Coordinates of C-alpha atoms in Angstrom, one line a residue:
M1 CA -186.1 32.9 77.1
M2 CA -185.3 35.7 74.7
Q3 CA -187.9 38.4 74.0
N4 CA -187.9 41.6 72.0
L5 CA -190.9 43.4 73.6
N6 CA -189.3 44.1 77.0
A7 CA -191.3 47.3 77.7
N8 CA -194.2 49.4 76.7
G9 CA -194.1 52.3 74.3
K10 CA -194.5 53.2 70.6
N11 CA -190.9 52.2 69.8
E12 CA -191.1 48.8 71.5
K13 CA -190.7 46.9 68.2
F14 CA -187.1 48.3 68.2
A15 CA -186.3 46.7 71.5
P16 CA -183.1 44.6 71.5
L17 CA -183.1 41.0 72.5
F18 CA -183.5 40.6 76.2
E19 CA -182.8 37.5 78.4
K20 CA -185.4 37.4 81.1
L21 CA -184.0 36.9 84.6
N22 CA -184.4 33.4 85.8
L23 CA -185.3 34.1 89.4
E24 CA -187.1 32.1 92.0
K25 CA -189.8 33.8 94.1
K26 CA -187.5 34.1 97.1
E27 CA -184.7 35.6 95.0
R28 CA -187.1 38.2 93.5
Y29 CA -188.1 39.1 97.1
L30 CA -184.4 39.7 98.1
I31 CA -183.6 42.2 95.3
Q32 CA -186.9 43.7 94.1
P33 CA -186.7 46.7 96.5
F34 CA -183.4 47.9 95.0
F35 CA -184.3 48.2 91.3
T36 CA -187.2 49.8 89.5
N37 CA -188.0 46.5 87.8
L38 CA -186.8 42.9 87.4
D39 CA -188.6 42.2 84.1
K40 CA -187.1 44.6 81.6
S41 CA -183.7 45.3 80.2
V42 CA -183.6 48.9 81.3
F43 CA -183.7 49.8 84.9
V44 CA -182.7 52.3 87.6
V45 CA -180.9 51.6 90.8
P46 CA -182.5 54.0 93.3
F47 CA -181.7 52.7 96.7
L48 CA -178.2 51.6 97.4
P49 CA -175.4 53.3 99.4
P50 CA -172.8 55.1 97.2
E51 CA -170.0 52.5 97.8
I52 CA -172.3 49.6 97.0
I53 CA -173.8 51.1 93.8
G54 CA -170.3 52.2 92.7
A55 CA -169.0 48.6 93.2
L56 CA -172.0 47.1 91.5
C57 CA -171.8 49.3 88.4
S58 CA -168.1 48.8 88.2
R59 CA -168.8 45.1 87.7
T60 CA -170.3 46.1 84.4
S61 CA -166.9 46.1 82.8
R62 CA -165.9 42.5 83.6
A63 CA -169.2 40.7 84.1
K64 CA -171.2 38.5 81.8
D65 CA -174.4 38.6 83.8
D66 CA -177.1 41.2 84.3
L67 CA -176.2 43.5 87.2
R68 CA -179.3 42.5 89.1
I69 CA -178.1 38.8 89.1
I70 CA -174.6 40.0 90.2
F71 CA -176.2 42.0 93.0
L72 CA -178.1 38.9 94.2
N73 CA -175.2 36.5 94.0
E74 CA -172.4 38.7 95.2
F75 CA -173.9 41.5 97.4
V76 CA -176.9 39.8 99.0
K77 CA -176.9 36.0 99.2
P78 CA -173.4 35.6 100.8
F79 CA -174.2 37.9 103.7
L80 CA -177.6 36.4 104.4
E81 CA -176.1 33.0 104.4
D82 CA -173.3 33.7 106.9
Q83 CA -175.8 35.1 109.5
S84 CA -173.4 38.0 110.3
D85 CA -174.6 41.3 111.9
Y86 CA -174.5 42.9 108.5
G87 CA -176.5 40.1 107.0
K88 CA -179.2 40.3 109.7
S89 CA -179.4 44.1 109.2
L90 CA -179.6 43.6 105.4
K91 CA -182.6 41.2 105.8
K92 CA -184.4 43.7 108.0
L93 CA -183.8 46.4 105.5
I94 CA -185.2 44.2 102.7
D95 CA -188.3 43.4 104.8
F96 CA -188.8 47.1 105.6
L97 CA -188.6 48.2 102.0
H98 CA -191.2 45.7 101.0
K99 CA -193.6 47.2 103.6
N100 CA -192.5 50.7 102.7
P101 CA -191.9 50.8 98.9
I102 CA -189.2 53.1 97.6
E103 CA -191.7 55.0 95.5
N104 CA -193.5 56.0 98.7
I105 CA -190.3 57.0 100.5
F106 CA -189.1 59.0 97.5
S107 CA -192.3 60.9 97.1
N108 CA -191.6 63.1 100.1
P109 CA -194.3 65.8 100.3
K110 CA -191.9 68.5 101.4
A111 CA -189.5 67.7 98.5
R112 CA -192.4 67.7 96.0
E113 CA -193.7 70.9 97.4
F114 CA -190.2 72.5 97.0
Y115 CA -190.0 71.5 93.4
I116 CA -193.5 72.7 92.6
K117 CA -192.6 76.1 94.1
W118 CA -189.0 76.6 93.0
L119 CA -189.1 74.9 89.6
S120 CA -192.0 77.1 88.7
Q121 CA -190.5 80.4 90.0
Y122 CA -186.8 79.8 89.2
G123 CA -184.6 78.0 86.8
D124 CA -184.8 74.2 86.4
D125 CA -181.2 73.4 85.4
S126 CA -179.2 74.4 88.5
I127 CA -181.6 72.4 90.7
A128 CA -181.6 69.4 88.4
Q129 CA -177.8 69.3 88.6
M130 CA -177.9 68.6 92.3
A131 CA -179.4 65.1 92.2
G132 CA -178.3 62.0 90.4
T133 CA -179.1 58.4 89.9
H134 CA -177.9 55.3 88.1
L135 CA -179.4 54.0 84.8
V136 CA -178.5 50.6 83.4
F137 CA -179.1 49.2 79.9
S138 CA -178.5 45.4 80.2
G139 CA -178.1 45.0 76.4
I140 CA -178.0 47.6 73.7
S141 CA -175.8 47.8 70.6
Q142 CA -172.5 49.6 70.3
V143 CA -174.2 52.1 68.0
A144 CA -176.7 53.0 70.7
I145 CA -174.1 53.0 73.5
K146 CA -171.8 55.4 71.7
H147 CA -174.8 57.7 71.0
W148 CA -175.4 58.0 74.7
E149 CA -171.7 58.3 75.5
D150 CA -171.3 61.1 73.0
Q151 CA -172.8 63.3 75.7
R152 CA -169.8 64.6 77.5
I153 CA -171.1 66.5 80.5
G154 CA -173.2 65.1 83.4
L155 CA -173.1 61.4 82.5
S156 CA -170.4 58.9 83.7
P157 CA -170.6 55.6 81.7
I158 CA -169.0 52.2 82.2
E159 CA -169.7 49.3 79.8
K160 CA -169.0 45.7 79.4
S161 CA -165.4 45.1 78.2
T162 CA -164.6 43.4 75.0
R163 CA -161.1 42.8 76.4
Y164 CA -162.1 40.7 79.4
V165 CA -165.5 39.2 78.6
D166 CA -166.1 36.3 76.1
Y167 CA -168.8 37.3 73.7
S168 CA -169.2 33.9 72.1
S169 CA -172.1 32.8 74.3
K170 CA -175.6 32.1 72.8
I171 CA -179.1 32.4 74.3
N172 CA -181.6 30.0 73.0
G173 CA -179.5 29.6 69.9
Q174 CA -179.1 33.3 69.2
Y175 CA -175.9 35.4 69.4
R176 CA -176.0 38.7 71.1
Y177 CA -176.5 41.2 68.4
Y178 CA -179.1 43.8 67.4
T179 CA -181.4 43.3 64.4
D180 CA -183.4 46.4 63.3
P181 CA -186.9 45.4 62.2
T182 CA -186.7 47.9 59.4
L183 CA -184.4 45.5 57.6
K184 CA -187.5 43.4 56.8
K185 CA -188.9 46.2 54.5
M186 CA -185.5 46.1 52.7
R187 CA -185.7 42.3 52.4
L188 CA -182.3 42.1 54.0
T189 CA -183.0 40.5 57.4
D190 CA -181.9 37.0 56.5
E191 CA -178.7 38.2 54.8
Y192 CA -177.9 40.5 57.7
Q193 CA -178.4 37.8 60.3
K194 CA -176.4 35.3 58.3
A195 CA -173.4 37.7 58.2
M196 CA -173.8 38.5 61.9
D197 CA -173.9 34.8 62.8
N198 CA -170.8 34.2 60.8
L199 CA -168.9 36.9 62.6
F200 CA -169.7 35.4 66.0
I201 CA -169.0 31.8 64.7
T202 CA -165.6 33.0 63.4
Y203 CA -164.9 34.9 66.7
T204 CA -165.6 31.7 68.6
E205 CA -163.5 29.4 66.4
L206 CA -160.6 31.9 66.2
A207 CA -160.6 32.4 69.9
Q208 CA -160.0 28.7 70.4
S209 CA -157.3 28.4 67.7
F210 CA -155.5 31.6 68.7
F211 CA -155.5 30.7 72.4
E212 CA -153.8 27.4 71.5
F213 CA -151.3 29.3 69.3
L214 CA -150.4 31.6 72.2
R215 CA -150.2 28.7 74.7
K216 CA -147.6 27.0 72.5
K217 CA -145.7 30.1 71.9
Y218 CA -145.7 31.3 75.5
P219 CA -145.8 28.0 77.5
N220 CA -144.9 29.8 80.8
E221 CA -147.4 32.6 80.6
K222 CA -150.4 32.6 82.9
E223 CA -153.8 31.5 81.4
L224 CA -155.5 34.8 82.3
V225 CA -152.9 36.8 80.4
L226 CA -153.3 34.5 77.4
K227 CA -157.1 34.8 77.5
T228 CA -156.9 38.6 77.7
K229 CA -154.5 38.7 74.8
T230 CA -157.0 36.5 72.8
F231 CA -159.9 38.7 73.5
D232 CA -157.8 41.8 72.8
T233 CA -156.7 40.5 69.5
L234 CA -160.1 39.2 68.3
R235 CA -162.4 41.9 69.5
G236 CA -162.2 43.6 66.1
I237 CA -164.4 40.9 64.5
L238 CA -167.3 41.7 66.7
P239 CA -169.9 43.7 64.9
S240 CA -171.1 47.1 65.9
S241 CA -174.5 45.5 66.5
T242 CA -173.0 43.6 69.4
L243 CA -175.3 43.9 72.5
S244 CA -173.5 45.0 75.6
Q245 CA -174.4 46.1 79.1
V246 CA -173.7 49.7 80.1
S247 CA -174.3 51.7 83.3
F248 CA -174.6 55.5 83.6
F249 CA -174.5 57.7 86.6
G250 CA -175.9 61.1 85.8
N251 CA -177.7 64.1 87.2
G252 CA -181.3 65.1 86.3
Q253 CA -180.3 67.7 83.8
A254 CA -178.0 65.4 81.9
F255 CA -180.6 62.6 81.7
E256 CA -183.2 65.1 80.4
Y257 CA -180.9 66.2 77.6
A258 CA -179.8 62.6 76.9
I259 CA -183.5 61.6 76.4
L260 CA -184.1 64.7 74.2
R261 CA -181.1 63.8 72.0
A262 CA -182.3 60.3 71.5
K263 CA -186.1 60.8 71.3
H264 CA -186.2 61.8 67.6
H265 CA -183.1 59.9 66.3
N266 CA -183.2 58.3 62.9
L267 CA -182.5 54.9 64.4
G268 CA -185.3 53.1 66.2
E269 CA -183.1 51.4 68.8
I270 CA -181.9 54.8 70.0
R271 CA -185.5 56.2 70.1
W272 CA -186.4 53.1 72.1
T273 CA -183.6 53.8 74.7
A274 CA -185.0 57.3 75.2
E275 CA -188.4 56.0 75.7
Q276 CA -187.4 53.3 78.2
A277 CA -185.0 55.6 80.1
K278 CA -187.8 58.1 80.6
I279 CA -190.1 55.4 81.9
E280 CA -187.6 54.1 84.5
L281 CA -186.1 57.5 85.5
E282 CA -189.6 59.0 86.1
K283 CA -190.0 56.4 88.9
V284 CA -187.1 58.1 90.8
I285 CA -186.5 61.7 89.5
P286 CA -189.9 62.7 87.9
A287 CA -189.5 66.4 88.8
F288 CA -186.4 66.7 86.7
L289 CA -188.0 65.2 83.6
R290 CA -191.2 67.2 83.6
R291 CA -190.1 69.5 80.8
L292 CA -190.0 66.5 78.5
E293 CA -193.8 66.6 78.3
S294 CA -193.8 70.1 77.0
E295 CA -194.5 71.3 73.5
E296 CA -191.1 73.1 73.6
A297 CA -189.3 69.9 74.4
E298 CA -190.9 68.2 71.5
K299 CA -189.7 71.0 69.2
Y300 CA -186.2 70.9 70.7
G301 CA -186.1 67.1 70.2
I302 CA -187.0 67.4 66.6
Y303 CA -184.4 70.2 66.2
L304 CA -181.7 67.8 67.6
G305 CA -182.9 64.6 65.9
E306 CA -183.4 65.9 62.4
R307 CA -180.3 68.2 62.2
K308 CA -178.2 65.9 60.1
Q309 CA -181.0 65.3 57.6
R310 CA -181.4 69.1 57.2
I311 CA -177.6 69.5 56.6
K312 CA -177.6 66.7 54.0
K313 CA -180.4 68.4 52.1
A314 CA -178.6 71.7 52.2
I315 CA -175.4 70.3 50.7
S316 CA -177.1 68.0 48.2
N317 CA -176.0 70.1 45.2
F318 CA -172.4 70.0 46.2
N319 CA -169.8 67.3 45.6
F320 CA -169.4 66.0 49.1
G321 CA -169.4 62.2 49.4
I322 CA -167.0 59.3 49.8
E323 CA -163.3 59.5 49.0
P324 CA -161.8 56.5 47.2
R325 CA -161.1 53.7 49.7
K326 CA -157.6 53.6 51.0
E327 CA -155.7 50.5 52.0
N328 CA -153.8 52.6 54.5
P329 CA -151.5 50.9 57.0
N330 CA -153.7 50.5 60.1
F331 CA -154.1 54.1 61.2
E332 CA -153.5 57.7 60.4
V333 CA -152.8 60.7 62.6
K334 CA -152.7 64.2 61.2
L335 CA -152.2 67.4 63.2
I336 CA -154.4 69.7 61.2
S337 CA -154.3 72.9 63.4
Y338 CA -152.7 74.3 66.5
N339 CA -151.8 77.6 68.2
L340 CA -148.7 79.0 66.7
D341 CA -148.1 80.8 69.9
G342 CA -149.1 78.0 72.2
E343 CA -146.0 77.6 74.3
N344 CA -145.9 81.4 75.0
K345 CA -149.6 81.4 76.0
V346 CA -149.0 78.5 78.4
I347 CA -146.1 80.4 80.1
A348 CA -148.1 83.6 80.1
G349 CA -150.9 81.8 81.8
L350 CA -148.6 80.6 84.5
I351 CA -147.5 84.1 85.2
Y352 CA -151.0 85.6 84.9
E353 CA -152.3 84.0 88.1
I354 CA -149.6 85.5 90.3
T355 CA -149.5 89.0 88.9
H356 CA -152.0 91.9 88.3
E357 CA -151.0 92.6 84.7
S358 CA -153.2 92.1 81.7
F359 CA -152.7 88.8 79.7
K360 CA -151.8 90.8 76.6
S361 CA -149.0 92.6 78.5
I362 CA -147.7 89.4 80.0
L363 CA -147.7 87.6 76.6
E364 CA -145.7 90.4 75.0
K365 CA -143.0 90.1 77.7
V366 CA -143.0 86.3 77.4
K367 CA -142.4 86.5 73.6
K368 CA -139.2 88.5 74.3
M369 CA -137.8 85.9 76.7
S370 CA -135.0 83.5 75.7
Q371 CA -135.7 79.8 75.5
T372 CA -133.6 79.3 78.6
E373 CA -135.7 81.8 80.6
K374 CA -138.9 80.1 79.4
E375 CA -137.6 76.7 80.4
K376 CA -136.7 78.0 83.8
I377 CA -140.4 79.1 84.4
L378 CA -141.8 75.8 83.1
A379 CA -139.3 73.7 85.2
Q380 CA -140.6 75.4 88.3
A381 CA -144.2 74.9 87.3
I382 CA -143.7 71.2 86.8
Y383 CA -141.2 70.6 89.6
G384 CA -142.0 67.5 91.7
R385 CA -144.3 66.0 89.0
T386 CA -143.3 62.3 89.0
K387 CA -146.6 60.6 88.3
R388 CA -149.0 61.0 85.4
F389 CA -151.9 61.6 87.8
Y390 CA -150.2 64.8 89.0
K391 CA -152.1 67.1 86.8
V392 CA -150.2 69.8 84.9
P393 CA -151.2 73.4 85.5
R394 CA -154.5 74.8 84.1
S395 CA -152.5 77.3 81.9
F396 CA -151.7 74.3 79.6
E397 CA -155.3 74.7 78.5
M398 CA -154.2 77.9 76.7
A399 CA -152.7 75.9 73.8
D400 CA -155.0 74.0 71.5
L401 CA -154.5 71.1 69.1
C402 CA -156.7 69.5 66.5
F403 CA -156.1 66.0 65.1
E404 CA -157.8 64.1 62.4
I405 CA -157.4 60.4 63.1
V406 CA -158.3 57.2 61.3
M407 CA -158.2 54.1 63.5
N408 CA -160.3 51.0 64.2
I409 CA -163.6 51.5 66.0
G410 CA -162.6 49.1 68.8
A411 CA -159.7 51.2 69.9
W412 CA -161.4 54.5 69.2
R413 CA -164.0 53.6 71.8
D414 CA -161.3 53.9 74.5
L415 CA -160.3 57.4 73.3
H416 CA -164.0 58.4 73.0
R417 CA -164.2 58.2 76.8
H418 CA -162.1 61.4 77.1
R419 CA -164.8 64.0 77.4
I420 CA -162.8 67.2 77.9
H421 CA -162.4 67.4 74.2
T422 CA -164.3 68.3 71.1
Q423 CA -164.8 65.1 69.2
M424 CA -166.6 64.9 65.9
R425 CA -166.9 61.6 64.0
Q426 CA -168.2 60.4 60.7
N427 CA -170.7 57.5 60.4
W428 CA -169.1 54.0 61.0
S429 CA -168.5 52.6 57.5
I430 CA -166.3 50.2 55.5
Y431 CA -164.7 53.1 53.4
H432 CA -161.5 53.3 55.4
G433 CA -160.7 49.6 55.4
F434 CA -160.2 47.4 58.5
D435 CA -157.3 46.3 60.7
I436 CA -156.0 42.8 60.5
P437 CA -154.2 42.0 63.8
E438 CA -150.5 41.1 63.1
E439 CA -150.7 38.3 65.6
L440 CA -153.4 36.6 63.5
V441 CA -151.2 36.8 60.4
E442 CA -148.4 35.2 62.4
A443 CA -150.8 32.4 63.6
G444 CA -152.0 31.7 60.1
L445 CA -155.6 32.8 61.0
A446 CA -155.9 36.1 59.1
E447 CA -157.8 34.7 56.0
K448 CA -160.7 33.4 58.2
F449 CA -160.8 36.8 59.9
K450 CA -160.9 38.7 56.6
S451 CA -163.5 36.4 55.0
A452 CA -166.0 37.0 57.7
I453 CA -165.6 40.8 57.5
Y454 CA -165.9 40.8 53.7
Q455 CA -169.2 39.1 54.0
V456 CA -170.6 41.7 56.3
E457 CA -169.2 44.5 54.1
D458 CA -171.5 43.2 51.3
V459 CA -174.4 43.6 53.6
F460 CA -173.3 47.1 54.6
L461 CA -173.4 48.3 51.0
K462 CA -176.9 46.9 50.4
I463 CA -178.3 48.5 53.6
E464 CA -176.5 51.8 53.0
K465 CA -178.5 52.3 49.7
H466 CA -181.6 52.5 51.9
D467 CA -180.3 54.1 55.1
P468 CA -176.7 55.1 55.9
D469 CA -177.4 55.3 59.6
L470 CA -178.8 51.8 59.7
A471 CA -175.8 50.4 57.8
Q472 CA -173.6 51.2 60.7
Y473 CA -174.8 48.0 62.4
A474 CA -173.1 46.1 59.5
T475 CA -169.6 47.2 60.4
T476 CA -167.2 45.6 62.8
L477 CA -164.9 46.9 65.5
A478 CA -162.0 46.3 63.2
H479 CA -163.3 48.7 60.6
R480 CA -161.6 52.1 60.6
L481 CA -163.3 55.3 61.6
R482 CA -162.3 58.9 60.7
F483 CA -162.8 61.5 63.4
L484 CA -161.7 64.9 64.6
Q485 CA -160.2 65.4 68.1
K486 CA -159.7 68.9 69.3
Q487 CA -158.0 69.2 72.7
N488 CA -155.9 71.5 74.7
M489 CA -152.4 70.7 75.9
R490 CA -153.6 69.8 79.4
A491 CA -156.0 67.2 78.0
F492 CA -153.3 66.1 75.6
F493 CA -151.0 65.4 78.6
W494 CA -153.7 63.4 80.4
E495 CA -154.7 61.3 77.4
T496 CA -151.3 60.5 76.0
E497 CA -149.8 59.6 79.4
L498 CA -152.8 57.4 80.3
R499 CA -153.2 55.7 76.9
T500 CA -149.5 54.8 76.4
I501 CA -149.2 52.8 79.6
P502 CA -148.1 49.2 79.1
A503 CA -151.5 47.9 80.0
G504 CA -153.2 49.9 77.2
H505 CA -154.4 48.2 74.0
P506 CA -151.6 48.3 71.3
D507 CA -154.0 49.9 68.7
Y508 CA -154.6 53.1 70.7
R509 CA -151.1 53.1 72.1
R510 CA -149.7 53.5 68.6
V511 CA -152.1 56.4 67.8
E512 CA -151.2 58.2 71.0
Q513 CA -147.5 57.7 70.4
E514 CA -147.8 59.2 67.0
K515 CA -149.6 62.2 68.4
V516 CA -146.7 62.7 70.8
R517 CA -144.2 62.6 67.9
L518 CA -146.2 65.2 66.0
V519 CA -146.6 67.6 69.0
K520 CA -143.0 67.3 70.0
N521 CA -142.1 69.0 66.8
I522 CA -144.2 72.1 67.5
Y523 CA -144.1 72.3 71.3
P524 CA -140.7 71.0 72.4
L525 CA -140.6 73.1 75.6
L526 CA -143.9 71.6 76.9
T527 CA -143.5 68.0 75.6
K528 CA -140.2 67.4 77.4
Y529 CA -142.3 67.0 80.6
L530 CA -144.5 64.3 79.1
L531 CA -144.5 61.0 81.1
V532 CA -145.3 58.8 78.2
D533 CA -144.2 55.2 77.4
M534 CA -143.1 54.9 73.7
N535 CA -142.2 51.2 74.0
Q536 CA -144.1 48.2 72.5
Y537 CA -145.2 45.1 74.4
D538 CA -146.2 41.6 73.5
F539 CA -148.8 41.4 76.3
A540 CA -150.7 44.5 77.3
R541 CA -152.0 43.0 80.6
R542 CA -148.9 41.2 81.8
G543 CA -148.6 41.8 85.6
A544 CA -152.2 43.1 85.9
E545 CA -153.2 40.2 88.2
E546 CA -150.3 40.9 90.6
Q547 CA -151.0 44.7 90.5
A548 CA -154.7 44.0 91.3
Q549 CA -153.7 41.7 94.2
A550 CA -151.4 44.4 95.7
K551 CA -154.1 47.0 95.4
E552 CA -156.6 44.7 97.1
E553 CA -154.3 44.2 100.0
E554 CA -153.7 48.0 100.3
L555 CA -157.5 48.6 100.3
K556 CA -158.0 45.9 103.0
R557 CA -155.5 47.8 105.2
Y558 CA -157.2 51.1 104.5
F559 CA -160.8 49.9 105.4
E560 CA -159.6 48.2 108.6
K561 CA -159.7 51.6 110.3
F562 CA -163.4 52.0 109.5
K563 CA -164.5 48.8 111.2
N564 CA -166.6 49.2 114.4

């Protein structure tokens, strides 16, 4: 059964669709102690060992089901059924936790006494950074997910993949997308839902047709590779309203700020996430969220939530708006600023750590060195670096770059995960066009893809007249987004080397490869040490199954030594 009111609170009318867990009484008994609730779409996982909670949340990426169902079917039932020592111990733990609820265990008098004393006499933030927990949203839109993931420090997210999971499934005849109730006042609900349904219908039909096209073209390719290629190619037609599961690990301070950022947001769904997160997190880390009740927190939340509206008002008399729509070829990458003296600063930073001279003095000496002398120093600093996960020296952070990029939202989401940057983006819109996968053109399926997107663009324009923020739901992952990405050279190395590997999605690989070409022109001494892959591949995930199997065997050998 689908329901919208999956929690209490003043923003409950903005709750996304939620599929109630279909659990038998015995099944509820087995997993109830490990989650703050089994009846709502937002929950905290308060009582699992680090390895288990890490494994469970990691399943978010590839799993269709709610994580609580996965925990039951993969982490509990198999072990209770085999009557192993572990299974017997697990059953005893479950029985113990029913007799001694987690809420009672966590409300340790000594700990509460400590927080009363120290949080009142000293600073909250340093203490709130020392404890963390896991928060899960089982189904919120891409718009809401990216708002939460915009927070760079203190939160570690993992969300359901559009590359591995089929999004064509229905629940009680409804596709998985968000509908804001505000659309009713605009008299646009029916038109919006019709366009959303059409996107999912087209996604489903194209998935079948394109998979058959690939199977005929690559008769010897594995089915998993073909399915992944299908989802990779078609994810762009999914709307930004698509509901997806996302898990966060965060410390108390980070969750406090995340709730503040969302509490007064213009979009009701995002306000609802703040409300529900607070309800669930207070069951586990109430001491770290106590400031949210203060008058100062309310003012701070308004300051954060209404900032964009204040800026819009301030610039209303100026000619800032929408540039003419460009039918640009898929993506744009511009290097809009960089340190002219970047390479010299990096080399000076390498020297700084092993001398007692001032940075200014060292930099002046480096400027007088020949290219050969500079290369010799860099060669020694990078000597032995044969893998991309060997991090380059911290001095590479002395050189800054700033890119303005236009790319599709689907691929941007992968680059958005890199948090040691300054990223600033514009609202998702239709004004930069959308990408049409070349493979669909080859398969003769592009017109169907375009037709579905044109329909949702009409809805976008109608909603935008009322609320530009709300209109973001009426975009697709194929639509292009313009954003700024400011990063230092150390972050540049990490991102370009990771995002050009063969397994990467071709859309973001092309963007990263273009960034490499641009930076090679300005920092030739540094970029010669990049371990990037500038090739193109038909199948991003070819060989992934074999690599996973090899890694699994390696891990089995590693954990053998920990057995009793």
